[in-house]
XYZ file of C-alpha atoms in Angstrom:
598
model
C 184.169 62.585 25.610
C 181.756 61.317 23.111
C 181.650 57.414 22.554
C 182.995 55.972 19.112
C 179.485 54.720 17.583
C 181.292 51.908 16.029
C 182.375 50.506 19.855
C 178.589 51.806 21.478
C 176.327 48.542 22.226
C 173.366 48.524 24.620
C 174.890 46.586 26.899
C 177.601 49.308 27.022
C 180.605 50.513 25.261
C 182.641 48.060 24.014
C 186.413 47.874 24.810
C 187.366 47.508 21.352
C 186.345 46.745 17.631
C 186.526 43.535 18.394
C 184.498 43.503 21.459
C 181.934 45.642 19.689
C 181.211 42.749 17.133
C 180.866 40.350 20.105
C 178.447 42.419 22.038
C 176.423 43.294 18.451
C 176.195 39.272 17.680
C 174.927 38.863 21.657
C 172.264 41.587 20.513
C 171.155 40.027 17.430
C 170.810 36.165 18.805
C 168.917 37.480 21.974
C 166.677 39.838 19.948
C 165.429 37.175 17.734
C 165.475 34.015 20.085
C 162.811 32.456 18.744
C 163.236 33.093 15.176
C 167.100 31.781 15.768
C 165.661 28.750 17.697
C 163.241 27.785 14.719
C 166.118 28.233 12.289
C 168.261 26.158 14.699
C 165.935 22.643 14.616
C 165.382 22.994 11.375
C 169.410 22.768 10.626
C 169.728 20.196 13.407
C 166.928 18.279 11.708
C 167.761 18.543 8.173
C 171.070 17.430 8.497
C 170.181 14.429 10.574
C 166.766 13.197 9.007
C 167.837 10.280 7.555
C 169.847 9.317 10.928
C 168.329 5.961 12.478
C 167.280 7.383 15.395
C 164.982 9.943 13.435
C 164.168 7.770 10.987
C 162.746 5.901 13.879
C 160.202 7.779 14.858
C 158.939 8.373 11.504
C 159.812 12.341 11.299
C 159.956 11.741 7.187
C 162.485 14.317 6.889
C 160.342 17.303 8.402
C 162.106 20.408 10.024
C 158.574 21.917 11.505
C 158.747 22.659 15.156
C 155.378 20.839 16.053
C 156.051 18.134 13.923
C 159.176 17.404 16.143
C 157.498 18.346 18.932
C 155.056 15.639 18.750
C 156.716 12.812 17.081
C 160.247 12.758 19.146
C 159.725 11.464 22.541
C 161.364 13.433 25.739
C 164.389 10.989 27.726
C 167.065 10.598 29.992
C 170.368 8.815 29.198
C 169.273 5.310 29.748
C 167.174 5.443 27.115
C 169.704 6.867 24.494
C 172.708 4.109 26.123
C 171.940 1.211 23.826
C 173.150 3.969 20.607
C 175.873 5.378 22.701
C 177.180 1.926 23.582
C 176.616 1.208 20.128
C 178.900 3.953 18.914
C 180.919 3.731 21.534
C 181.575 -0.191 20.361
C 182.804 0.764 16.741
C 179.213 1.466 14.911
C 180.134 4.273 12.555
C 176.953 4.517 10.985
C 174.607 7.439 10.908
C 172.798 6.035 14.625
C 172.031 9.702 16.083
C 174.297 11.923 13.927
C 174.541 12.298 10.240
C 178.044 14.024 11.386
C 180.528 11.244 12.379
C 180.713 11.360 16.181
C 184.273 12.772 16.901
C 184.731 11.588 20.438
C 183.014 10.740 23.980
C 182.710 13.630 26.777
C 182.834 12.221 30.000
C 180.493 14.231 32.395
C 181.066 14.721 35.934
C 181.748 11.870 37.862
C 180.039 12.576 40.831
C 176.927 14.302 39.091
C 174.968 11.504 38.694
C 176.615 9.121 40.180
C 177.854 7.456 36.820
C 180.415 8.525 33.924
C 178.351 9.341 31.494
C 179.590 9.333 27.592
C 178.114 11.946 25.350
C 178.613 12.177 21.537
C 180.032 15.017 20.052
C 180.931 16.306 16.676
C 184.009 18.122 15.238
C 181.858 21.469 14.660
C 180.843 21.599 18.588
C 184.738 23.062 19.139
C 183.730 25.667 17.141
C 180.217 26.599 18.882
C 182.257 26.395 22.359
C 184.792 28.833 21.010
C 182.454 31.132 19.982
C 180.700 30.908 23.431
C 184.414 31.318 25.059
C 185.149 34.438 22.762
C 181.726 36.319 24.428
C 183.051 36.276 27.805
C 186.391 38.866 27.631
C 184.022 41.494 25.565
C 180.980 41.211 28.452
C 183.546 41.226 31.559
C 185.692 44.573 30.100
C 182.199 46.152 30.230
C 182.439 45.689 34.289
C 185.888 45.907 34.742
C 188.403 48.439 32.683
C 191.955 47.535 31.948
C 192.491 44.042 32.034
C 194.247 44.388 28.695
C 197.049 45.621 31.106
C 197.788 42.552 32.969
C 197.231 38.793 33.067
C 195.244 36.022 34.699
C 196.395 33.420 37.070
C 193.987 30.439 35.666
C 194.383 26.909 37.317
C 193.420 24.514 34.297
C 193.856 21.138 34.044
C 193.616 18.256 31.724
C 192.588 14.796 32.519
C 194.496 11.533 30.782
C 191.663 9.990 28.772
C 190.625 6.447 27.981
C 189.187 5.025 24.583
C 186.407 2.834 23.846
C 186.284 -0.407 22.426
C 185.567 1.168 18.822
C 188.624 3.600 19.511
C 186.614 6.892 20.072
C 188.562 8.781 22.536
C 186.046 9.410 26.131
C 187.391 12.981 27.950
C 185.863 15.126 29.863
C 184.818 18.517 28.167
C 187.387 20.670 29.152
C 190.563 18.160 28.168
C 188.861 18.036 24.994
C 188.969 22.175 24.570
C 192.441 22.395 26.089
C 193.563 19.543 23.739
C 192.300 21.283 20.782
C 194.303 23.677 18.155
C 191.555 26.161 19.369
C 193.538 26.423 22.653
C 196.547 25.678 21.873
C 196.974 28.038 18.938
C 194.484 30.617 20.208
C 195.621 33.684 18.939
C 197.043 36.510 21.135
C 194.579 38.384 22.997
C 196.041 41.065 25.388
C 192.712 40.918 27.117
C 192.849 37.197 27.698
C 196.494 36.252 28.753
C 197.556 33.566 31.019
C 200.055 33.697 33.655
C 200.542 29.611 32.930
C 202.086 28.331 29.815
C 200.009 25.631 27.605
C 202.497 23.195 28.438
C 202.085 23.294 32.134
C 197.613 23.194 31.371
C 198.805 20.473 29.065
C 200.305 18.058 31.672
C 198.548 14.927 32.982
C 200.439 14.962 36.349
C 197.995 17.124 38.425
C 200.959 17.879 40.621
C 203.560 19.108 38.113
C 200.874 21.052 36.453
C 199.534 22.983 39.670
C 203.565 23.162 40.957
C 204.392 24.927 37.888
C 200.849 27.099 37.335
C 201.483 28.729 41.197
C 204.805 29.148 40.762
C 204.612 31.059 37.263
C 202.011 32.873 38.891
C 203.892 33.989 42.036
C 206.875 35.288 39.537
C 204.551 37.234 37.585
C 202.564 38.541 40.854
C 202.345 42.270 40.035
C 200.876 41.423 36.488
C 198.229 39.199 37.715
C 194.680 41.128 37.035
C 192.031 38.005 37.985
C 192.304 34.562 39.710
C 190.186 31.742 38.534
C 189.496 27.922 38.187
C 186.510 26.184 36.745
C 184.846 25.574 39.670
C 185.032 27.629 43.614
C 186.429 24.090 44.750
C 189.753 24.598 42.546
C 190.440 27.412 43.603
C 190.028 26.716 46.890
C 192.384 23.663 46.093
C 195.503 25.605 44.566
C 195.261 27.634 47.872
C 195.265 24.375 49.715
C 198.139 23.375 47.349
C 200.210 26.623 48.410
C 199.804 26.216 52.086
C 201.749 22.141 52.075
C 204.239 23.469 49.497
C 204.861 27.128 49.658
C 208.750 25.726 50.978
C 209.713 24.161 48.324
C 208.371 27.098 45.984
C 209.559 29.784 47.810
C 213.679 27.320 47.709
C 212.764 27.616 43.575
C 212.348 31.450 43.083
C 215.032 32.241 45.597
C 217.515 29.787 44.218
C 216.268 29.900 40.199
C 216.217 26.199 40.224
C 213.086 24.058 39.357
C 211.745 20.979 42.049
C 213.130 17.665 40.971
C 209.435 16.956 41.261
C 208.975 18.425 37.800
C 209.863 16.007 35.754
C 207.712 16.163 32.378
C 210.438 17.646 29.888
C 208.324 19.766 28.164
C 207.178 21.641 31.755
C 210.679 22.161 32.725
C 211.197 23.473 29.403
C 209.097 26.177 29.502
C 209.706 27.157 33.194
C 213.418 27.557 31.967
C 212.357 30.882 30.590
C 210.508 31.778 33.677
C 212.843 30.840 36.444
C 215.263 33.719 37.217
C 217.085 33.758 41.525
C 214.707 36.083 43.475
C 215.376 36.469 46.776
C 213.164 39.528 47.692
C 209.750 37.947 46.566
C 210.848 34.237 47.760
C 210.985 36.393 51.398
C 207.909 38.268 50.643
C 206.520 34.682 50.068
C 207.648 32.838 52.389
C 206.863 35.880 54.878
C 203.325 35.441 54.193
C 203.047 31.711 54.301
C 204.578 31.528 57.548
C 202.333 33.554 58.905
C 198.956 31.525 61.140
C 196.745 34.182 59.489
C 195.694 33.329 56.356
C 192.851 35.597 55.767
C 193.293 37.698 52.527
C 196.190 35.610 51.238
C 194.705 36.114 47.598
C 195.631 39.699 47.583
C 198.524 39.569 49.897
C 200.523 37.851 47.679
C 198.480 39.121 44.330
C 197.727 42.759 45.556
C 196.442 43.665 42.179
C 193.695 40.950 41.663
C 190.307 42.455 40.937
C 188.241 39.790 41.209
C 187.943 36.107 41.252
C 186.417 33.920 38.227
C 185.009 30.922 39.678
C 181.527 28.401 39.597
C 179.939 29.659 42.539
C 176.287 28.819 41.659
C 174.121 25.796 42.848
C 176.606 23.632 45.139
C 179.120 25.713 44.814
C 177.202 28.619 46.290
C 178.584 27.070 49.597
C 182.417 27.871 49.058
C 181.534 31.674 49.208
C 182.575 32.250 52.565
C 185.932 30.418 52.730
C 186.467 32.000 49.033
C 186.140 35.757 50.652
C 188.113 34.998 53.875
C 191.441 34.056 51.830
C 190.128 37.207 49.056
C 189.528 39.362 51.673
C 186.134 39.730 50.034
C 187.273 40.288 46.066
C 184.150 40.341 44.063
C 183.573 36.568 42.709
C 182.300 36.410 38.829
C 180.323 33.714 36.948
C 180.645 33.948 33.862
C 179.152 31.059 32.055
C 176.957 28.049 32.054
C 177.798 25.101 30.356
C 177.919 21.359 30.804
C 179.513 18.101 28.692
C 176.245 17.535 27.455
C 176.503 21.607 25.740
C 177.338 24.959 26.021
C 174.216 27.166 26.987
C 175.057 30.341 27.555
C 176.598 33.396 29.490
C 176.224 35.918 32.537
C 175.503 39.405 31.300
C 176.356 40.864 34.818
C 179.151 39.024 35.497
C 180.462 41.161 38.738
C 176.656 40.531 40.227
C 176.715 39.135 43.425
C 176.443 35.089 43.961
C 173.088 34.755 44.881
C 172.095 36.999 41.610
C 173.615 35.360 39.265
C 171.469 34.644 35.856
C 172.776 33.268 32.858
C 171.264 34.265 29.431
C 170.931 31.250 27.206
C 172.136 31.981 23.704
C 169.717 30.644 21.287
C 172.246 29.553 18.542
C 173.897 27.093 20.600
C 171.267 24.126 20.688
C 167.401 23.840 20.980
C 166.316 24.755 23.997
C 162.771 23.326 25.518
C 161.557 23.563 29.084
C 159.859 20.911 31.270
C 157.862 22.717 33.925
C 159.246 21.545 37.293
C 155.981 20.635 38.790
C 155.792 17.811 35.394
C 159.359 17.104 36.200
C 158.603 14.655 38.375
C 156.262 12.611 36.818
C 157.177 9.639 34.307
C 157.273 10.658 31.191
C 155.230 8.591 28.316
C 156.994 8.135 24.730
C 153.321 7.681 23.458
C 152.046 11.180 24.598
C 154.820 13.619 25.033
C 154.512 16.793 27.848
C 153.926 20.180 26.577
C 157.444 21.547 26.933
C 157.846 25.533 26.678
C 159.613 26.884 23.910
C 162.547 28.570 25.282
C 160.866 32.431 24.280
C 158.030 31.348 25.801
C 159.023 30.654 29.255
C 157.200 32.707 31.942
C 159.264 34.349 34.977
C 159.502 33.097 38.453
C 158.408 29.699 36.999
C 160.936 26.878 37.381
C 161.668 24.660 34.267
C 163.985 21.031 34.075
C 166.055 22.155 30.979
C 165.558 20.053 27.883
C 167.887 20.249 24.986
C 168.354 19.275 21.087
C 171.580 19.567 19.960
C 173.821 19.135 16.652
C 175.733 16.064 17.940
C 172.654 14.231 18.099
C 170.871 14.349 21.603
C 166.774 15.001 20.999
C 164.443 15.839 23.313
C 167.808 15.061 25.879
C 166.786 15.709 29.963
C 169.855 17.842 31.010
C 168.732 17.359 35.075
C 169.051 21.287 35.827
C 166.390 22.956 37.762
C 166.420 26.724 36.646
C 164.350 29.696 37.811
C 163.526 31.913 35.185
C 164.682 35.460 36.213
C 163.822 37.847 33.333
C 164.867 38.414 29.911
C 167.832 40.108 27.461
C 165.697 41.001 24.340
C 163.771 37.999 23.820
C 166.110 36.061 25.484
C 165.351 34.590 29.096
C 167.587 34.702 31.672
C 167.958 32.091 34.538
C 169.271 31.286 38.091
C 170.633 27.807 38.313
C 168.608 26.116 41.103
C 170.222 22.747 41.321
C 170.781 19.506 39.657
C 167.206 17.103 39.756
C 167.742 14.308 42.131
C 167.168 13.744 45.802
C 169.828 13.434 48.116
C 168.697 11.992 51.308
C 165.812 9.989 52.226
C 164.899 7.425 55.294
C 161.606 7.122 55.090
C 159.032 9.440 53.124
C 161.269 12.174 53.606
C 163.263 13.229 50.396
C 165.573 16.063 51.145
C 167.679 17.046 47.820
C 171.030 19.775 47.148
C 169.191 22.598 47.610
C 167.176 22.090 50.834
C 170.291 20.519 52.180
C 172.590 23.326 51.068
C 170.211 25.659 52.675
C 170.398 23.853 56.235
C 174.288 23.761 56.432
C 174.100 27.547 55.812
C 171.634 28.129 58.526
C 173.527 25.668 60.871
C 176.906 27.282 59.669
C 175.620 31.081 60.906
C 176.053 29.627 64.489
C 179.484 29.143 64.130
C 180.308 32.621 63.520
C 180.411 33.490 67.082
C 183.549 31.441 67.576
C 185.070 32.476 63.934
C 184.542 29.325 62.252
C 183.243 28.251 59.200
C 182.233 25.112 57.032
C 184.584 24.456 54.515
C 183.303 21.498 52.716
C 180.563 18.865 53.319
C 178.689 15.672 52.355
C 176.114 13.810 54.391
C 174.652 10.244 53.899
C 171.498 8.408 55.628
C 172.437 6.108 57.802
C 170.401 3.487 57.980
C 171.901 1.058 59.919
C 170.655 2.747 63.241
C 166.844 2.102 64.043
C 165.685 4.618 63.104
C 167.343 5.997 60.642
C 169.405 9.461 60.567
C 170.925 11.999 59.014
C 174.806 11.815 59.297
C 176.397 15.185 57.559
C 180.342 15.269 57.432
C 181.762 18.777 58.447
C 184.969 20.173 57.858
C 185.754 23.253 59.746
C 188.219 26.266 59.278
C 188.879 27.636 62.820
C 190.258 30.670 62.849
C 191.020 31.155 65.811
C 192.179 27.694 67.724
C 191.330 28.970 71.543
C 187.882 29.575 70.469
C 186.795 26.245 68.911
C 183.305 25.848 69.124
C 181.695 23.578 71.241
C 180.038 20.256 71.729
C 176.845 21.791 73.112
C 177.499 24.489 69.947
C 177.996 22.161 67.444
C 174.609 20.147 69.118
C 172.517 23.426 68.240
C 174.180 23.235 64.931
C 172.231 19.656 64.163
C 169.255 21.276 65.753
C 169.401 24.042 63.674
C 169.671 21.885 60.511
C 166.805 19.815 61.410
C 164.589 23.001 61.549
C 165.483 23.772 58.156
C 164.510 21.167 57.119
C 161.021 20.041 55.271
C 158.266 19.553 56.753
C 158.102 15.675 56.045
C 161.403 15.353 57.705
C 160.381 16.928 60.673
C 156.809 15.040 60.862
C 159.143 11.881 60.587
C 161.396 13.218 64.229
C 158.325 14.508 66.106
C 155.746 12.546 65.044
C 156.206 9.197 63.345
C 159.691 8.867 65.373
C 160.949 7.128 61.708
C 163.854 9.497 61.500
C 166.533 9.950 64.321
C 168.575 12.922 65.731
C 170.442 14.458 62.874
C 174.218 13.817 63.459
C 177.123 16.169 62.848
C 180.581 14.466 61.983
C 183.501 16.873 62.420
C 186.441 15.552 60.248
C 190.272 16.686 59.776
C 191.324 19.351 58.399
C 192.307 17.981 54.254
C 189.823 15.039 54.427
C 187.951 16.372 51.725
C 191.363 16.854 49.311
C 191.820 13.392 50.248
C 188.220 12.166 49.337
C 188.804 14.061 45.627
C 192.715 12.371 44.851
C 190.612 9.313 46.037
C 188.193 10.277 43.097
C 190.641 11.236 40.620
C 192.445 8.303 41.559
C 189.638 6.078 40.014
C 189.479 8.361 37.246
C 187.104 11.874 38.109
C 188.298 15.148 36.585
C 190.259 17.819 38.071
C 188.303 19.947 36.292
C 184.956 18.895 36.542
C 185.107 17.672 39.961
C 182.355 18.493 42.831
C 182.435 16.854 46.055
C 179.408 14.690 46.342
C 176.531 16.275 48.666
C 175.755 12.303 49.407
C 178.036 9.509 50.049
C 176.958 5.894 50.115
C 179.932 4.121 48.618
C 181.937 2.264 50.948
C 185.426 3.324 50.704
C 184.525 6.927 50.720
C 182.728 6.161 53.789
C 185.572 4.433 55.488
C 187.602 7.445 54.552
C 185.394 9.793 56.141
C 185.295 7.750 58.863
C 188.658 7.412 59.950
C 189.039 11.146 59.890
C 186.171 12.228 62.050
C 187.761 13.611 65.176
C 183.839 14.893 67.239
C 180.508 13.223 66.764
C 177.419 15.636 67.933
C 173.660 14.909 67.680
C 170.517 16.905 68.038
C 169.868 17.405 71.300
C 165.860 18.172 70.997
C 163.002 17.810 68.509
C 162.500 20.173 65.663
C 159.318 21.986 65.528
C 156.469 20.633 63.623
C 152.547 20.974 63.588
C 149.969 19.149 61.898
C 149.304 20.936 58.612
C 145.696 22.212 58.572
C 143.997 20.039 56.134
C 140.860 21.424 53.817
């Protein structure tokens, strides 16, 4: 059957119309990146020249790409806080934006360590939405008829704060779900959700996920996709399902609602959902019951076709406990974004974890790129790097984004590491590496996410002989021993209880860590003895849900929550502490060898 020209694109053919226009407008951004790019500064700085931050630097109301280049300096957030706090204490003047800044987005709380505030304008909404409308058209290229059911999303806002000048401070995604954008989105049969607004809508993190699983269990057989923001809350709603699948399975049998729910508005709109059920409250219950979890996912949503989750960077390490309770359902990135901006979108979104590249669209900021070997150096405000234009960025080279953006960040230092991977049109492509910062260090060692990341994995392999897996970690240096060491926190998923692994296992396991491991590391255990036997903590099963209420508790994000890869605060220490049921250390040296010198 010939293809209808009007829905052909060359990225395939489109689902509908509609999707036709969204893949032609990904064609035409990516096949002129650069010219978009230009045409993108010179917006950004026309409408902000006379802003005092601009004005500053003495850009005299230019919009010429080298002009900027070499007059705006290249920072981090502590050099833009004196503005934000500024604006943040009541300053409506024209400090970064000519645009007045509409309201704070809080970014991760564990990312850096700090909540971070950044500006943002009304318009942004709109540039997000437009990102968000991309994704539907791109995935029905991979995976037909999802017009024909619904996804089972768990979304979540957080309560937000205000500061002292009365600017609201959220995180990203509360803003977006807050917004007549969501709210009033109009109906799209490829993009319907299993949970009502009003249930996304409500602070109480319990009442919201209560009500989210259980209008997703009615509406089982409809349910095309799962998906959360990030692999971790997904993993959480199954979590969620295993300590309360009782009192769910006592509401769909009997067609009454928890007295748990209490938010009128949720038990409002689960009045139209609740109906007595007694077959699928059995077929529930029947597989909650059960020890065997594996494949729950389908079991109870048998017609899920894949899973829409974060599983890049540190998330990369949720894969396996992700495809035991799937039974393998293909996992799909779809975008890249951060509070700081939207970038851009995965053009293969069923590609496999480890593949993953996302294309940056070119009309959503402007993009520059710090080569990562500069990364690391201090950067000068009187002599600014060379950063590459984002068309001009050179595959298999690795680049610390750097980003320009409506709401007023110039020259901003996101802290991503990507890889460039190849292009779409003009258009590079890129795998997210990790976030720039080092995680653990005793002496002249610096180990950061990704080397770490990399030795759990390796370590974690051994495990598979007793059916075991890592399901979440941290690790801190503990340098209250002489020398110093390595502690990392393991939680484990045992599948089978008579075949726990091992001390002497679980010793090869820190071994087998250690010889991951960089080379300055191990120089520091076999040669310099400055570093001490790396050190395995096996904690109970739920310490890590308890570490993130403890986090939300002092005010993190359900959404944008990642469990820190380094701990050094002490009540999250004390927490982890009093759960660890096994200590196990390296039981030998790592290998190491003097480096030939030339």
């Amino acid at each position: 059957m010939a293809v209808d020209p009007i829905l052909s694109s060359p990225l395939g053919p489109a689902a509908s119309e509609k999707d036709a226009k969204a893949l032609q407008f990904i064609e035409e951004m990516t096949r002129n990146a650069d010219s978009v790019q230009e045409r993108v500064l010179a917006e950004i700085l026309s409408r902000n020249g006379e802003t005092e931050y601009l004005k500053r630097f003495k850009l005299e109301g230019s919009t010429v790409r080298e002009t900027f280049k070499s007059k705006i300096p290249v920072i981090k957030y502590e050099d833009l806080q004196p503005e934000i706090q500024r604006i943040a204490n009541g300053d409506r003047s024209a400090i970064l934006s000519a645009h007045p800044i509409s309201e704070f987005l809080t970014s991760s709380g564990t990312s850096a360590g700090e909540r971070k505030l950044m500006p943002t304008i009304q318009e942004e909404l709109d540039r997000r939405q437009m990102l968000y409308s991309l994704l539907m058209p791109v995935m029905n290229l991979y995976v037909p008829g999802l017009d024909k059911g619904k996804g089972l999303y768990f979304l979540f806002v957080k309560s937000e704060t205000r500061t002292p000048g009365g600017l609201l401070a959220r995180p990203v995604l509360t803003s977006y779900y807050k917004s007549e954008h969501f709210k009033t989105r109009p109906y799209d049969p490829y993009n319907v959700y299993t949970s009502p607004n009003e249930a996304i809508l409500c602070a109480d993190s319990f009442q919201s996920m209560y009500t989210q699983m259980l209008c997703g269990i009615y509406e089982r057989k409809q349910v095309l996709r799962l998906g959360a923001v990030f692999a971790s809350g997904l993993l959480r709603a199954i979590r969620f399902l295993q300590l309360n699948w009782h009192q769910l399975t006592h509401d769909i049998r009997t067609g009454t609602l928890s007295p748990k729910i209490t938010d009128p508005s949720v038990r409002n709109c689960v009045a139209g959902v609740l109906k007595p059920d007694p077959e699928l409250a059995d077929l529930v219950a029947g597989e909650c019951s059960k020890d065997n979890w594996e494949g729950i996912i389908t079991r109870i949503w048998p017609n899920t076709k894949y899973l829409d989750v974060i599983v890049t960077g540190a998330m990369a390490q949720y894969i396996p406990t992700l495809d035991y309770y799937s039974g393998g359902l293909p996992l799909a990135c779809t975008m890249y974004a951060s509070s700081e901006c939207y970038f851009g979108l995965n053009l293969n979104p069923m590609s496999k974890p480890s593949e993953v590249s996302y294309t940056i669209m070119p009309n959503m900021a402007y993009f520059e790129f710090l080569p990562h070997e500069h990364s690391s150096i201090p950067l000068s405000r009187d002599s600014p790097p060379r950063l590459v234009d984002l068309a001009h960025v050179e595959v298999g080279k690795e680049y610390e984004l750097v980003i320009t953006t409506y709401a007023g960040l110039y020259r901003y230092r996101v802290g991503d590491i990507l890889r460039v991977t190849g292009f779409h049109n003009s258009a590079p492509q890129f795998h997210f590496v990790r976030r720039k910062n080092v995680l653990l260090s005793i002496d002249s060692d610096k180990t950061d996410e990704a080397e770490l990341q990399k030795a759990v994995d390796n370590a974690s392999k051994l495990l598979r002989e007793v059916n075991t897996s890592v399901v979440e970690y941290t690790s801190f240096a503990d340098t209250k021993t002489i020398p110093g060491h390595y502690v990392i926190y393991w939680e484990l998923l045992v599948k089978d209880s008579a075949n726990s692994p091992s001390d002497e296992l679980l010793g090869q396991c820190c071994l087998a860590m250690e010889e991951s491991l960089n080379s300055v590391y191990r120089q520091g255990r076999v040669a310099d003895n400055s570093i001490g036997p790396l050190e395995i903590r096996v904690v109970k099963s739920g310490t890590f849900e308890e570490l993130m209420d403890y986090a939300i508790s002092r005010g993190a994000s359900i959404n944008q929550y990642k469990v820190p890869r380094c701990v050094n605060f002490t009540p999250i220490m004390e927490l982890l502490d009093s759960r660890v049921v096994s200590s196990h250390f390296s039981p030998a040296l790592p290998h190491w060898t003097p480096a030939r010198r030339r």
